[in-house]
Coordinates of C-alpha atoms in Angstrom, one line a residue:
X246 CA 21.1 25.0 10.5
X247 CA 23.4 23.4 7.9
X248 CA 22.3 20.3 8.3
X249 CA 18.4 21.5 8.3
X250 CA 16.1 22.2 5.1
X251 CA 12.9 24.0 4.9
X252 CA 9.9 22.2 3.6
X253 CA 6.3 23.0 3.0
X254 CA 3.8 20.4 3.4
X255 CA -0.1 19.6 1.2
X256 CA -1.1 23.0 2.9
X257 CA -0.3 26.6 3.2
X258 CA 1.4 27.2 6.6
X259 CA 2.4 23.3 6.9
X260 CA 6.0 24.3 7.3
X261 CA 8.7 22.3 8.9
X262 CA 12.2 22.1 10.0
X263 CA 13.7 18.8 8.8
X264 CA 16.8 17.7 10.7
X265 CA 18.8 14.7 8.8
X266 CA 21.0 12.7 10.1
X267 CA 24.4 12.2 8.2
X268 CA 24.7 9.1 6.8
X269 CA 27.0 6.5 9.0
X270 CA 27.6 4.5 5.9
X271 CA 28.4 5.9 1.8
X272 CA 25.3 6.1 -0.3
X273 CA 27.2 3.9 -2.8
X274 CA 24.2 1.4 -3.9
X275 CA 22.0 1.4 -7.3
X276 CA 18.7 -0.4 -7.6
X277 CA 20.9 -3.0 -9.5
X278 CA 23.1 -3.7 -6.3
X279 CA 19.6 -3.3 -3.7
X280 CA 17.7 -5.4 -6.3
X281 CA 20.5 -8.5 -5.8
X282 CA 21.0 -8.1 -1.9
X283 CA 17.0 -8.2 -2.0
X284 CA 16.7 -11.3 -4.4
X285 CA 19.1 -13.3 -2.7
X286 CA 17.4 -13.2 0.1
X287 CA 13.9 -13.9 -0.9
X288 CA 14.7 -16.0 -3.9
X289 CA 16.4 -18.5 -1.7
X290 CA 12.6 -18.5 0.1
X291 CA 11.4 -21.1 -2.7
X292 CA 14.3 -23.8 -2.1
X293 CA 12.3 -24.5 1.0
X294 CA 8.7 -22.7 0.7
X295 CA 7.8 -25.1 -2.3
X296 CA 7.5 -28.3 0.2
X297 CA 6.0 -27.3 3.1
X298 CA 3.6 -25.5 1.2
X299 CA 2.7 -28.5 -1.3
X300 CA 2.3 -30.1 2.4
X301 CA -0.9 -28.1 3.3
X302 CA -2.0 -27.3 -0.4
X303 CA -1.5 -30.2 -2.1
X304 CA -2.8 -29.9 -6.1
X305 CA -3.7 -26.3 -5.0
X306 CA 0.0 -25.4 -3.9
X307 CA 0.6 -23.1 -7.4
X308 CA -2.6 -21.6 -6.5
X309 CA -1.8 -20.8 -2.7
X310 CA 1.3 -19.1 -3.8
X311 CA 0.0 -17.1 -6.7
X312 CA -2.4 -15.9 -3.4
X313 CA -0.1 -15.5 -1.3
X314 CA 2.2 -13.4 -4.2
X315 CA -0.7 -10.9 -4.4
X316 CA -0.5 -10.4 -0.3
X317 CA 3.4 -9.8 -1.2
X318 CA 3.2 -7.4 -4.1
X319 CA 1.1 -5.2 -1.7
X320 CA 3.5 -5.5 1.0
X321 CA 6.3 -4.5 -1.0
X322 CA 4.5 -1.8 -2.5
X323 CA 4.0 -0.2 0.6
X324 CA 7.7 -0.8 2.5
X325 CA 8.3 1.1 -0.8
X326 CA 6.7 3.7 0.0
X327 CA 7.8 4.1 3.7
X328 CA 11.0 3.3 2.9
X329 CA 11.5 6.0 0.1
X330 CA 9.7 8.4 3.0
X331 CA 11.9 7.1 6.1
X332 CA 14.9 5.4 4.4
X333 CA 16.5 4.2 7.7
X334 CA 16.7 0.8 8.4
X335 CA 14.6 -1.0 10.9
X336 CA 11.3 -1.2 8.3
X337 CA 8.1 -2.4 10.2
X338 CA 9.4 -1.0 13.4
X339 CA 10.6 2.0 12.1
X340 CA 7.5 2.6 10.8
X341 CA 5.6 1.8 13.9
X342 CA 7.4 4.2 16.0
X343 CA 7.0 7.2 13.4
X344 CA 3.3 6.4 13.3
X345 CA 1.8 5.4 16.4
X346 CA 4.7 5.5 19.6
X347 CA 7.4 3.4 21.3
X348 CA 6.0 0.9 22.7
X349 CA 4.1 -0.2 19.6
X350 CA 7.4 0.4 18.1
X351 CA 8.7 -1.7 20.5
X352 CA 6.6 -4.8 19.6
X353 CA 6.8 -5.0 16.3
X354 CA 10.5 -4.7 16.9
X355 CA 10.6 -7.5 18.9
X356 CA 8.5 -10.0 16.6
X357 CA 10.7 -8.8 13.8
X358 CA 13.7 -10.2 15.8
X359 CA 11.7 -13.6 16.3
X360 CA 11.4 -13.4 12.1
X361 CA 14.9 -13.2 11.7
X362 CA 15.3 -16.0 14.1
X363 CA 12.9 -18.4 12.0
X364 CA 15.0 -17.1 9.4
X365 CA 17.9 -18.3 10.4
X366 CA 16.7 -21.3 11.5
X367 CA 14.8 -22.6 8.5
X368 CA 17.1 -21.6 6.0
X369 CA 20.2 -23.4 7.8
X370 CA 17.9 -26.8 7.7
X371 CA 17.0 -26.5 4.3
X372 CA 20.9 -25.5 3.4
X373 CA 21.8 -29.0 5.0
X374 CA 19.1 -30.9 3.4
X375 CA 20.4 -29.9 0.0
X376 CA 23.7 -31.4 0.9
X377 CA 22.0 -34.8 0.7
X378 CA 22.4 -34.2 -3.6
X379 CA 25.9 -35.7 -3.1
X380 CA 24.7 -38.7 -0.9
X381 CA 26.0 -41.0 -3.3
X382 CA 29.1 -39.7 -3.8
X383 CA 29.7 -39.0 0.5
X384 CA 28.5 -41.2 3.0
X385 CA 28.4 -38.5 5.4
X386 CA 26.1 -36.2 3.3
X387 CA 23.6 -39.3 2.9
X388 CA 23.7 -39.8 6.6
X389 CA 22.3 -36.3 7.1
X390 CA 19.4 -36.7 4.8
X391 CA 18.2 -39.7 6.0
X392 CA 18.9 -39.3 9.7
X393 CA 17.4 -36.8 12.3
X394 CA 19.4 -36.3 15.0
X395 CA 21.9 -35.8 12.1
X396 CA 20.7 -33.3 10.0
X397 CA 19.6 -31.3 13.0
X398 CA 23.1 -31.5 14.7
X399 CA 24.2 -30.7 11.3
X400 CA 22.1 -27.4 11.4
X401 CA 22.6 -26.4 14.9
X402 CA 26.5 -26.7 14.0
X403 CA 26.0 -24.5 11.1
X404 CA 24.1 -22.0 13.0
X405 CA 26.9 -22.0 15.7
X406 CA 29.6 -21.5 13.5
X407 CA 27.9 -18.0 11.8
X408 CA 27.4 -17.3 16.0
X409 CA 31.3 -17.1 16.0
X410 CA 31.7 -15.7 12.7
X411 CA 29.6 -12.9 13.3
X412 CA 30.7 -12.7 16.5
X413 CA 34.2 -11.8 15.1
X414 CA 32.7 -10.2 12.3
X415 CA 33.9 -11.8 9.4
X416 CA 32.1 -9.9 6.7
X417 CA 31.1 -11.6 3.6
X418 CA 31.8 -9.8 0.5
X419 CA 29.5 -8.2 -1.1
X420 CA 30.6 -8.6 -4.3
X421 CA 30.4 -12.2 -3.9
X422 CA 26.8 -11.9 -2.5
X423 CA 25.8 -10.0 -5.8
X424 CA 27.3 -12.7 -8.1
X425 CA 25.1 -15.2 -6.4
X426 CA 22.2 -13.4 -6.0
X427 CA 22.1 -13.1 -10.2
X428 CA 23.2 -16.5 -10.4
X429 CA 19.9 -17.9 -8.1
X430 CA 17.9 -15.6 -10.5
X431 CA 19.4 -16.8 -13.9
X432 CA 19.5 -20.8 -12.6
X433 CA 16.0 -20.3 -11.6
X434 CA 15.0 -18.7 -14.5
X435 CA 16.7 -21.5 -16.9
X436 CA 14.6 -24.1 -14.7
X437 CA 11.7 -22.9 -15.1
X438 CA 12.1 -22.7 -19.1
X439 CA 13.1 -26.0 -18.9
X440 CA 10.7 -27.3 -16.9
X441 CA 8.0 -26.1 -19.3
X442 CA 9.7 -27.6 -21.6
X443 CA 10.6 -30.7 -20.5
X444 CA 8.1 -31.5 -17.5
X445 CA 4.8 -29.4 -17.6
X446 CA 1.6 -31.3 -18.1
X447 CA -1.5 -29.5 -17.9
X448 CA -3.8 -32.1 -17.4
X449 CA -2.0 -33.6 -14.5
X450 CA -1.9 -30.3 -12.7
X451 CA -5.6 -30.1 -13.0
X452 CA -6.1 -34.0 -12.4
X453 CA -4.0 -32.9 -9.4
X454 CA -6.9 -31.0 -7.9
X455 CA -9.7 -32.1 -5.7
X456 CA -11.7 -29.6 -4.6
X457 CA -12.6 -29.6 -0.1
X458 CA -10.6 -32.8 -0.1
X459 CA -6.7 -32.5 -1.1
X460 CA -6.7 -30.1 0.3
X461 CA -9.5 -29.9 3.0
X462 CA -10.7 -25.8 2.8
X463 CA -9.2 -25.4 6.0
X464 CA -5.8 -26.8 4.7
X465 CA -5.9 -24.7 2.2
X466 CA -6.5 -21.6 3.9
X467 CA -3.4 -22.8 6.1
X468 CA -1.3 -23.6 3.1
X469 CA -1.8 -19.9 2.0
X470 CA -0.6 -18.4 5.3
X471 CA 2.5 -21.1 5.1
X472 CA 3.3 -19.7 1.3
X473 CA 4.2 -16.4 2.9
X474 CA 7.2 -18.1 3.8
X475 CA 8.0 -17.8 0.2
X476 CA 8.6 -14.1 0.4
X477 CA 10.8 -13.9 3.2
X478 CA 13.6 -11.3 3.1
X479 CA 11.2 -8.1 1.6
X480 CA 12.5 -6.0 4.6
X481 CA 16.2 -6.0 3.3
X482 CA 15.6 -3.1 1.0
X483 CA 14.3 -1.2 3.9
X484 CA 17.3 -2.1 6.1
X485 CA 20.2 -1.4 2.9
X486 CA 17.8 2.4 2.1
X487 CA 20.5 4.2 4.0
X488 CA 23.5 3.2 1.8
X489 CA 21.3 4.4 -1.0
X490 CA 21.7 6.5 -3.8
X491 CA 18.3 8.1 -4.3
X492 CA 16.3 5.8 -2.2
X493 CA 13.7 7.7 -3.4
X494 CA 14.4 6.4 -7.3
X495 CA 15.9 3.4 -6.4
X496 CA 13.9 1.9 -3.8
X497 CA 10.7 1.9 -5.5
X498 CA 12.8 0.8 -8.9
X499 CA 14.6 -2.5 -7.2
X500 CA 11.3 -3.7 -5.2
X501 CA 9.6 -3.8 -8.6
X502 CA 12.3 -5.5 -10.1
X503 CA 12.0 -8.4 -7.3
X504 CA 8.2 -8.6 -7.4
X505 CA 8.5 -9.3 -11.1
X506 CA 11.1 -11.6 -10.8
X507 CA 9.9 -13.4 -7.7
X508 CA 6.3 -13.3 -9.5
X509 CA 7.7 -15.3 -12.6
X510 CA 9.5 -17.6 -10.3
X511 CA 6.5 -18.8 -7.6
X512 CA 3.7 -18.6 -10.9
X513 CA 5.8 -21.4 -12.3
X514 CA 8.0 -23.7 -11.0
X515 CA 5.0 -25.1 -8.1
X516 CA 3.1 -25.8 -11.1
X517 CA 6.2 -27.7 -12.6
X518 CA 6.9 -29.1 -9.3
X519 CA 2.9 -30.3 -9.3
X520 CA 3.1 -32.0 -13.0
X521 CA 6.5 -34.1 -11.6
X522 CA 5.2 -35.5 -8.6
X523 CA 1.1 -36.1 -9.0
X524 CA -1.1 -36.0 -6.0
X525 CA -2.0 -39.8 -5.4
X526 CA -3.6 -41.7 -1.9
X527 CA -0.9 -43.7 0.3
X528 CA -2.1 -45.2 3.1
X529 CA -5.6 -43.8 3.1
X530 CA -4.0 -40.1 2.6
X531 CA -3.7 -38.1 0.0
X532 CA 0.1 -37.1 -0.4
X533 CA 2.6 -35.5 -3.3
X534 CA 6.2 -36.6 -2.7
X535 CA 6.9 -32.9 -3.1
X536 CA 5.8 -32.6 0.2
X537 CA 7.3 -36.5 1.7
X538 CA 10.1 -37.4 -0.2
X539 CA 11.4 -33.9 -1.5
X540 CA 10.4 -31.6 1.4
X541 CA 13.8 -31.4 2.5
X542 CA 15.0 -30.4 -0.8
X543 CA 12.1 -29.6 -3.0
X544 CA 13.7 -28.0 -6.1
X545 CA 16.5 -30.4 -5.8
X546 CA 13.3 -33.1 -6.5
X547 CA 12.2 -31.2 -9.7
X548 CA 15.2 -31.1 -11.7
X549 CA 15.9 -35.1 -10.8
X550 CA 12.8 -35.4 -13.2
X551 CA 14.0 -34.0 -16.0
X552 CA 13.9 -36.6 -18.9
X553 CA 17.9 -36.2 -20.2
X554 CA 19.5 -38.0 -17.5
X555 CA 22.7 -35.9 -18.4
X556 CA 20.9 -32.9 -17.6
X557 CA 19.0 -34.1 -14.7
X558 CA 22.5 -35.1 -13.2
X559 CA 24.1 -31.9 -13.7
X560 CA 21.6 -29.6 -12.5
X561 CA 21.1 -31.6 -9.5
X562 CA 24.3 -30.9 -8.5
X563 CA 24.2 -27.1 -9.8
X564 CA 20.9 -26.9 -7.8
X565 CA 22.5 -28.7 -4.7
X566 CA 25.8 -26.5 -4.3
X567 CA 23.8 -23.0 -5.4
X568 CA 21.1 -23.9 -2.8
X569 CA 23.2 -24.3 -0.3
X570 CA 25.5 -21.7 -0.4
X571 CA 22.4 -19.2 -1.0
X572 CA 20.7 -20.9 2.3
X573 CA 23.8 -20.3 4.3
X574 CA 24.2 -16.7 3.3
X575 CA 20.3 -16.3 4.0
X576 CA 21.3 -17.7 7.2
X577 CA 23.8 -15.4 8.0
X578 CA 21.2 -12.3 6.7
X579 CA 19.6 -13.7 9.5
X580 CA 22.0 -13.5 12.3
X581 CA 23.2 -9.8 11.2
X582 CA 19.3 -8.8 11.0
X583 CA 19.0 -9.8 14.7
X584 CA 22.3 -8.5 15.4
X585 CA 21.5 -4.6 13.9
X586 CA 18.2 -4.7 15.5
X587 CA 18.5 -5.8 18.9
X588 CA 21.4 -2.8 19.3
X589 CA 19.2 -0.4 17.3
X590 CA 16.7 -0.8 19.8
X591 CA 19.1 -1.5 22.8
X592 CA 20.3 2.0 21.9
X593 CA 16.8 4.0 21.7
X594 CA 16.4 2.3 25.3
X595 CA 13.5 -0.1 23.9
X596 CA 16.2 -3.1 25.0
X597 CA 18.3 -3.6 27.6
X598 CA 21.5 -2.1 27.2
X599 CA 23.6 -5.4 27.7
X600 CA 21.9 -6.1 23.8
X601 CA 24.0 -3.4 22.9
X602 CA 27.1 -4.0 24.6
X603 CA 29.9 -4.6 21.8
X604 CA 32.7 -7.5 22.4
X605 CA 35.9 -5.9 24.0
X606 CA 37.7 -6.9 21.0
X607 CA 35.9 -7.5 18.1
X608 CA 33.1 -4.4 18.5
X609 CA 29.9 -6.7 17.6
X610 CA 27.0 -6.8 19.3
X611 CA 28.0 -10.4 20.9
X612 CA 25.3 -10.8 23.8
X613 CA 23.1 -10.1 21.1
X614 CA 23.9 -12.5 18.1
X615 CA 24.0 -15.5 21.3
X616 CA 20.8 -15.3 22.7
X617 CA 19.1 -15.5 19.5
X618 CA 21.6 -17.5 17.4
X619 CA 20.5 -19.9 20.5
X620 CA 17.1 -19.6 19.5
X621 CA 17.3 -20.1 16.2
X622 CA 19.0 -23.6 16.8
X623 CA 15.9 -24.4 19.5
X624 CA 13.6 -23.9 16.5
X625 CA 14.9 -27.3 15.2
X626 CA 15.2 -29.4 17.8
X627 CA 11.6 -31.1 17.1
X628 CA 13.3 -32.8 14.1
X629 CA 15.0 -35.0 16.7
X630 CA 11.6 -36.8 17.6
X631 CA 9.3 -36.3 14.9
X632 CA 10.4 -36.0 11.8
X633 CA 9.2 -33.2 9.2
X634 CA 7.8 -31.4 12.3
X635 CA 10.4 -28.6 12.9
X636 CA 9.8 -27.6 9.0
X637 CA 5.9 -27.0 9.7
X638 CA 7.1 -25.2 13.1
X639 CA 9.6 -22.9 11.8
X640 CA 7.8 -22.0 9.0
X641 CA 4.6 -21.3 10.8
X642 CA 6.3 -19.6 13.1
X643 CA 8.1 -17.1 10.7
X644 CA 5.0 -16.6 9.0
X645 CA 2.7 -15.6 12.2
X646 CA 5.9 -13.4 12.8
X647 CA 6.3 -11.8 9.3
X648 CA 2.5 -11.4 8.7
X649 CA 2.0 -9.3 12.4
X650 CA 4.8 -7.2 11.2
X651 CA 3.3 -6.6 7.1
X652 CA 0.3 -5.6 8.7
X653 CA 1.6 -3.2 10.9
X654 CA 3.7 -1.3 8.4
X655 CA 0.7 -1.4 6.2
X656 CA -1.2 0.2 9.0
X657 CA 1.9 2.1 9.8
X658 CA 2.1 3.8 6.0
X659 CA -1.6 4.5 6.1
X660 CA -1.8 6.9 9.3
X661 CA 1.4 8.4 8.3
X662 CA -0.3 9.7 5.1
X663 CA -2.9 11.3 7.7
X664 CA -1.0 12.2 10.7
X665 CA 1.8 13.7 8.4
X666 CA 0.6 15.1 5.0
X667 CA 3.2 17.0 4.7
X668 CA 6.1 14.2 4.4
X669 CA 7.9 14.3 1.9
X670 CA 7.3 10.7 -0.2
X671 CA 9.1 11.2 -3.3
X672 CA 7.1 7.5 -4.3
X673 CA 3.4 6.7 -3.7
X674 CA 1.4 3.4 -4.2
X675 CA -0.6 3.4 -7.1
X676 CA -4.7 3.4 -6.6
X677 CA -5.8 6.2 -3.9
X678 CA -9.0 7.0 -2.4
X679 CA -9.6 10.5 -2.4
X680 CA -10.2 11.3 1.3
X681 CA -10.4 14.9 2.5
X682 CA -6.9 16.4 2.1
X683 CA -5.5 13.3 2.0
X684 CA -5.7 9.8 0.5
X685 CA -6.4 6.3 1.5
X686 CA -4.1 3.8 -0.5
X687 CA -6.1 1.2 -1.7
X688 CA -3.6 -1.4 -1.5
X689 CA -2.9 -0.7 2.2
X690 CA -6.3 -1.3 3.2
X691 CA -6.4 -4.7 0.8
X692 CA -3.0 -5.8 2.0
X693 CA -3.8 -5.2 5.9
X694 CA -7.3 -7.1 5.4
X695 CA -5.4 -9.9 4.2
X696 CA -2.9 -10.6 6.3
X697 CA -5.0 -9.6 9.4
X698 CA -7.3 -12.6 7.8
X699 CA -3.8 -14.9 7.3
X700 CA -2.6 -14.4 11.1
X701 CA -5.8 -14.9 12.1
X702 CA -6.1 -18.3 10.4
X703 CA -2.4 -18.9 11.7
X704 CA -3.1 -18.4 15.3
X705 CA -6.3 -20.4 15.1
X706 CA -4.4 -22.8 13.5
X707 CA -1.8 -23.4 15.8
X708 CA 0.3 -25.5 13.4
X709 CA 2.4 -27.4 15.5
X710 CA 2.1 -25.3 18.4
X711 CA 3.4 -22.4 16.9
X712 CA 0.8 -19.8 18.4
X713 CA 1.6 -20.6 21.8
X714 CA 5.7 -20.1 20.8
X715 CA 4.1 -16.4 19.6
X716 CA 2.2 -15.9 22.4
X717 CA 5.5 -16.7 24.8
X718 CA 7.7 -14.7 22.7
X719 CA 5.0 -11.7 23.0
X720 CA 5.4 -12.7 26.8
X721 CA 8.9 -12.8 27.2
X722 CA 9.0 -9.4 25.2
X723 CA 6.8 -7.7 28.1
X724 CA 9.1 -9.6 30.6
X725 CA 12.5 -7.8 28.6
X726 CA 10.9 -4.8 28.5
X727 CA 9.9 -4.4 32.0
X728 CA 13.6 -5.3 33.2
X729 CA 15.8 -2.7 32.2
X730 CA 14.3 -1.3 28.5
X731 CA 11.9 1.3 30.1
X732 CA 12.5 4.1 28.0
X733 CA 15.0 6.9 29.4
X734 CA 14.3 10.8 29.7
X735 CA 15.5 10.5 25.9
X736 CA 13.8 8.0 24.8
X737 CA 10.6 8.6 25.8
X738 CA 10.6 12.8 24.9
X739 CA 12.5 11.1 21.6
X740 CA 8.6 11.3 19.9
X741 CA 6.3 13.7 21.1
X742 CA 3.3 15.1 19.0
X743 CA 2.9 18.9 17.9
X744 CA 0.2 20.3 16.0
X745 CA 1.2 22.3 12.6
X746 CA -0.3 25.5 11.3
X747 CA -3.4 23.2 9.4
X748 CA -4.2 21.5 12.7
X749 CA -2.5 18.0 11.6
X750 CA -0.5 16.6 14.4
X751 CA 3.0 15.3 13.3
X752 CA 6.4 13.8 15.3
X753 CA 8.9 16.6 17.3
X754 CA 11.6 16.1 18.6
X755 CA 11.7 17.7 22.0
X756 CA 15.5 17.7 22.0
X757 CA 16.7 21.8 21.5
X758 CA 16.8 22.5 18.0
X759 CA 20.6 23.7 18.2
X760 CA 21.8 20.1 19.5
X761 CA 19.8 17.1 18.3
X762 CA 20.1 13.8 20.1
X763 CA 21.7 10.9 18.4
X764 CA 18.5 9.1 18.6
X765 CA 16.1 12.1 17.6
X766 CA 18.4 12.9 14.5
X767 CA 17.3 9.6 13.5
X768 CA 14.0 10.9 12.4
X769 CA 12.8 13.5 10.6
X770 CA 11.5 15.4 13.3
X771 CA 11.0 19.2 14.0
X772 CA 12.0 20.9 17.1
X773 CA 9.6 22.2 19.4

């Protein structure tokens, strides 16, 4: 029992054997190094969230995302506390599994991997479309802003190259995705000082604003859903928690440290972006060239306004290299996301095991990183026909995908409070509802009412046939799972429920107590 620890739950008599697994990687990171890895990823969200939302909201677009901020602080708030509870990686469908079972843990799984896909894909495009900065400098890099076919061969050859490089596993370095991270954060920062300085006008932002017609209400409502986009990436601290120091400190430290920071950020620059490029009619429609002109490269479009043409130059071309290299690694977040969750569910027999099977010389999950690196570069094939389509698709499909999977872990975190008072959760969401011996967490129950309203208004939507992508990727999952993922003996005795000395039923691993499976010692779990 070396590796087990007593501990006493809410009640007298709630006492439990906790079996932990021994960490496969050095808990080496601080809430400085989780706060960057974090940050990169969801800071790079607003080089191509600002556009395709100023697309659907129009004068309301600094509005939509304040809204759609307050959906993210929630969600944060409570990976925080799961996390801190359950620091594995997986997030949403680790959650899912310890709270309700496998086959609900199964789903969420399996939506997440179609997040990481939209990921990958909208954050390649957008890393091409800043390219187009040096237009006038490279024939080439003008050719791909203001061709098609271009740009999306352009992206699809991006994606392909990550395919091989993770593939052969070519790791970035850390260190290098730290320095950028900070760097996003400090050029974003110096932006949006500037552009209060240089750009804000308060009585074009509110000129820019006309109420149930730019936007319509139903546009906006969309527009809302779409800024979820903006806060892609919130799972990464979930996924780094077992290289942790203290994810019980940290965790909860670093995800306030990005929701302040990614506040500040998506408060100000839309309304920046709104007073440089005023809502006006063309061609009987009301448009911003936010949304036309700059979609591609929306931040790129801001700092082109500034009045010191010296300046403007210059951070153009700061914004276009930064962007892009931020964009690529965002990509490639995306590709080792799908990679690490596929063969963590391939190996709890929730996948077929050929996800799992590693390349005979490079030991990476290759099947894997192919099918869904294939995907990703599907996603922007629209862009060939109809231009400015595959940004709406990809970003309406990463937000139908990200919002199911916030709403579970919200409902996730809430039943584990009830189902398992006696979890130790060394950080708790602020604002609780006293509710017989336990708690309701009010900002569960506000955060799952929202984004259960945003899907909703995303599936009724259908923004460029995204719903029925969802519906067929919810399909297809059914179809995997019922060819070669049924759970085994393991896998499906990996969760079964006991009841504790206070009558509350909690997760056991049936596995002997003496000799732990690989994939029970993955959970906290008790031994029958």
């Amino acid at each position: 029992m070396g590796d087990s620890v007593a501990r006493r739950g809410r009640r007298p008599g709630d006492l439990r054997i906790v079996v932990r697994r021994p960490a496969k990687l050095p808990r080496t990171l601080g809430p400085g190094a989780l706060f960057a890895a974090c940050y990169g990823n969801v800071g790079s969200s607003i080089y191509y969230a600002l556009g395709v939302t100023a697309a659907f909201a129009l004068g309301l677009t600094p509005v939509a995302l304040i809204l759609a901020g307050f959906i993210f602080v929630t969600t944060a708030l409570n990976y925080a506390e799961g996390t801190a509870a359950l620091p594995h990686a997986g997030g949403s469908s680790s959650f899912a599994r310890r709270a309700f079972n496998q086959p609900i843990g199964f789903i969420v799984g399996w939506v997440q991997l179609l997040n990481y896909t939209a990921t990958a894909s909208i954050s390649a495009y957008f890393a091409i479309g800043y390219l187009g900065v040096f237009g006038k400098y490279v024939g080439l890099f003008d050719l791909l802003r203001h061709n098609d076919a271009a740009h999306v061969g352009a992206t699809a050859l991006l994606i392909g190259f990550l395919i091989v490089v993770n593939i052969i596993g070519i790791q970035e370095s850390s260190i290098l995705n730290l320095v950028l991270a900070f760097a996003d954060l400090i050029t974003q920062f110096v932006l949006v000082i500037l552009g209060l300085i240089l750009i804000l006008n308060i009585q074009t932002v509110l000129h820019n604003i006309h109420l149930g017609v730019a936007p319509t209400w139903g546009s906006f409502l969309a527009s809302v859903s779409i800024a979820m986009v903006t806060y892609t990436g919130i799972e990464t601290i979930s996924n780094l928690s077992e290289e942790a120091k203290d994810p019980g400190r940290n965790v909860p430290l670093a995800t306030w440290w990005v929701i302040v920071a990614v506040l500040f950020v998506s408060a100000f620059l839309p309304t920046i972006g709104m007073s440089a490029f005023p809502v006006h009619m063309e061609h009987g429609v009301w448009v911003t060239d936010l949304a036309t002109k700059f979609k591609d490269d929306p931040v790129a479009g801001i700092v082109r306004q500034f009045p010191v043409q010296q300046l403007a130059f210059w951070s153009g071309i700061w914004v276009g290299v930064l962007a892009f290299t931020i964009l690529v690694i965002a990509t490639n977040a995306g590709l080792i996301g799908i990679s690490r969750l596929s063969y963590s569910l391939a190996g709890v027999d929730l996948l077929p095991k050929r996800f799992a099977k590693l390349h005979p010389k490079f030991q990476t999950p290759y099947i894997s990183i192919i099918v869904f690196g294939v995907v990703a570069a599907a996603l922007v094939l629209p862009g060939i026909v109809v231009h400015g389509a595959q940004i709406d698709l990809m970003a309406a499909v990463y937000s139908l995908a990200a919002t199911f999977a916030f709403c579970s872990a919200h409902l996730s975190v809430m039943r584990l409070r009830f189902i398992e008072p006696g979890l130790h959760r060394p950080y708790r969401m602020p604002w609780n509802i006293k509710f017989g011996r336990e708690s309701i967490p009010v900002l569960s129950v506000v955060g799952a009412l929202f984004i259960g309203t945003v899907f909703t208004q995303l599936v009724f939507q259908n923004i460029s046939n995204s719903t029925f992508i969802f519906i067929g990727w919810l399909a297809l999952g059914v179809l995997v799972a019922g060819n070669g993922s049924r759970p085994t003996r393991r896998g499906r005795d990996m969760f079964t429920k006991d009841t504790a000395r206070d009558g509350s039923s909690r997760s056991s691993c049936s596995s002997p107590a003496t000799a732990p499976s690989a994939a029970c010692s993955s959970f906290w779990c008790s031994p029958p």
